[in-house]
Amino acid sequence: EVQIVESGGGLVQPGGSLRLSCTHSGATFDDYAIGWFRQAPGKEREGISCINNMDGTTYYRDSVKGRFTISSDKAKNTVYLQMNSLKPEDTAVYYCASDTHWDGPSCRKVKTNNWDGMDYWGKGTLVTVSS
């Protein structure tokens, strides 16, 4: 059984940085697409970034492009989300999810906020950006 655990969340001041980790166990994820979603208070969950572990293709939502960087360490079965220049509007619970099969572009489910379409899900880690 595949399990996903997110870590690295916390309280940070505006302009600060955090690195989130998404660790898989129970299977290797070399051929998965791994996505990061977030859900802010009172808002719907949205997909913000994704990486295709097969070919390295990445995706970023416009609101995080240039500030967030996704990367993968296959040896550690872990995907990272480096978040820089954080803003109060980045405050949310951040979730990691994996997709094992897709038709068309590999990160489309993340791009279209299709959380339920992913195959494995983490429970989330809270990021609070506040002074």
Short mmCIF file of C-alpha atoms in Angstrom, two decimals:
data_model
loop_
_atom_site.label_atom_id
_atom_site.label_comp_id
_atom_site.label_asym_id
_atom_site.label_seq_id
_atom_site.Cartn_x
_atom_site.Cartn_y
_atom_site.Cartn_z
CA GLU A 1 0.00 0.00 0.00
CA VAL A 2 1.37 3.36 -1.02
CA GLN A 3 1.53 5.96 1.72
CA ILE A 4 2.37 9.62 1.34
CA VAL A 5 3.59 11.84 4.15
CA GLU A 6 4.08 15.58 3.83
CA SER A 7 6.34 17.57 6.14
CA GLY A 8 8.04 20.92 6.40
CA GLY A 9 5.11 23.21 7.05
CA GLY A 10 5.10 25.87 9.73
CA LEU A 11 4.88 29.55 10.51
CA VAL A 12 6.99 31.93 8.42
CA GLN A 13 7.09 35.67 7.96
CA PRO A 14 6.18 37.29 4.65
CA GLY A 15 9.14 37.12 2.31
CA GLY A 16 10.46 34.01 4.00
CA SER A 17 11.05 30.50 2.69
CA LEU A 18 10.00 26.95 3.48
CA ARG A 19 10.74 23.60 1.90
CA LEU A 20 8.00 21.02 1.91
CA SER A 21 8.72 17.31 1.52
CA CYS A 22 6.47 14.59 0.14
CA THR A 23 7.76 11.10 0.95
CA HIS A 24 6.32 7.96 -0.58
CA SER A 25 6.49 4.50 0.92
CA GLY A 26 5.13 1.17 -0.23
CA ALA A 27 6.21 1.58 -3.84
CA THR A 28 8.78 3.35 -5.93
CA PHE A 29 7.42 6.38 -7.70
CA ASP A 30 9.78 6.61 -10.63
CA ASP A 31 6.92 6.53 -13.12
CA TYR A 32 4.45 8.68 -11.21
CA ALA A 33 3.40 12.26 -11.64
CA ILE A 34 3.54 13.97 -8.26
CA GLY A 35 1.47 17.04 -7.55
CA TRP A 36 1.17 19.64 -4.84
CA PHE A 37 -2.25 21.04 -4.01
CA ARG A 38 -3.24 23.60 -1.40
CA GLN A 39 -6.43 24.66 0.31
CA ALA A 40 -6.69 28.05 1.94
CA PRO A 41 -9.34 28.79 4.57
CA GLY A 42 -12.73 29.21 2.94
CA LYS A 43 -11.43 28.33 -0.51
CA GLU A 44 -11.42 25.28 -2.72
CA ARG A 45 -8.37 23.09 -3.10
CA GLU A 46 -6.19 24.02 -6.06
CA GLY A 47 -3.30 22.34 -7.81
CA ILE A 48 -0.19 24.49 -7.74
CA SER A 49 2.72 22.39 -8.98
CA CYS A 50 3.53 19.03 -10.46
CA ILE A 51 6.48 16.97 -11.67
CA ASN A 52 6.49 13.99 -14.00
CA ASN A 53 9.10 11.64 -12.58
CA MET A 54 9.47 9.87 -15.91
CA ASP A 55 10.69 12.84 -17.92
CA GLY A 56 11.08 15.70 -15.44
CA THR A 57 8.32 17.82 -16.91
CA THR A 58 7.05 20.39 -14.41
CA TYR A 59 4.01 22.59 -14.02
CA TYR A 60 3.38 25.69 -11.90
CA ARG A 61 0.23 27.69 -11.34
CA ASP A 62 0.73 31.32 -12.29
CA SER A 63 0.33 32.47 -8.69
CA VAL A 64 3.46 30.55 -7.60
CA LYS A 65 5.51 30.63 -10.78
CA GLY A 66 8.95 32.12 -10.18
CA ARG A 67 8.67 31.68 -6.39
CA PHE A 68 8.14 27.93 -5.94
CA THR A 69 10.34 25.13 -7.28
CA ILE A 70 9.43 21.46 -7.41
CA SER A 71 12.10 18.75 -7.48
CA SER A 72 12.38 15.01 -7.06
CA ASP A 73 14.91 12.75 -5.34
CA LYS A 74 14.17 9.27 -6.61
CA ALA A 75 16.72 7.69 -4.29
CA LYS A 76 14.75 9.01 -1.33
CA ASN A 77 11.30 8.54 -2.91
CA THR A 78 10.69 12.17 -2.05
CA VAL A 79 9.45 15.22 -3.90
CA TYR A 80 10.22 18.69 -2.59
CA LEU A 81 8.50 22.03 -2.96
CA GLN A 82 10.86 24.93 -2.29
CA MET A 83 8.78 27.99 -1.52
CA ASN A 84 10.45 31.40 -1.58
CA SER A 85 9.14 34.96 -1.24
CA LEU A 86 6.13 33.69 0.64
CA LYS A 87 3.06 35.89 0.90
CA PRO A 88 0.16 35.87 3.37
CA GLU A 89 -2.06 34.56 0.57
CA ASP A 90 0.10 31.43 0.43
CA THR A 91 -1.31 30.44 3.81
CA ALA A 92 -3.00 27.06 3.34
CA VAL A 93 -2.83 23.37 4.02
CA TYR A 94 -0.50 21.89 1.42
CA TYR A 95 -1.18 18.40 0.13
CA CYS A 96 0.81 16.00 -1.99
CA ALA A 97 -0.78 13.47 -4.32
CA SER A 98 0.42 10.97 -6.91
CA ASP A 99 -0.93 10.00 -10.28
CA THR A 100 0.06 6.62 -11.70
CA HIS A 101 -1.68 6.80 -15.06
CA TRP A 102 -2.86 9.53 -17.38
CA ASP A 103 -4.00 10.28 -20.89
CA GLY A 104 -2.48 13.32 -22.51
CA PRO A 105 -0.29 15.75 -20.53
CA SER A 106 1.05 14.17 -17.36
CA CYS A 107 0.17 17.01 -14.96
CA ARG A 108 -3.26 17.82 -16.33
CA LYS A 109 -5.07 16.60 -13.20
CA VAL A 110 -3.07 19.01 -11.08
CA LYS A 111 -3.58 21.82 -13.57
CA THR A 112 -7.35 21.24 -13.52
CA ASN A 113 -7.56 20.84 -9.72
CA ASN A 114 -8.64 17.22 -10.11
CA TRP A 115 -7.75 16.06 -6.61
CA ASP A 116 -10.12 13.10 -6.72
CA GLY A 117 -8.54 11.90 -9.96
CA MET A 118 -5.18 11.29 -8.33
CA ASP A 119 -4.35 7.81 -7.08
CA TYR A 120 -2.66 8.40 -3.74
CA TRP A 121 -3.04 11.31 -1.31
CA GLY A 122 -1.26 12.70 1.70
CA LYS A 123 -2.94 14.27 4.70
CA GLY A 124 -1.38 17.68 4.36
CA THR A 125 0.92 20.07 6.17
CA LEU A 126 -0.06 23.56 7.30
CA VAL A 127 1.81 26.62 6.05
CA THR A 128 1.08 29.94 7.73
CA VAL A 129 2.59 33.14 6.38
CA SER A 130 2.15 35.93 8.87
CA SER A 131 4.09 38.64 10.65
#
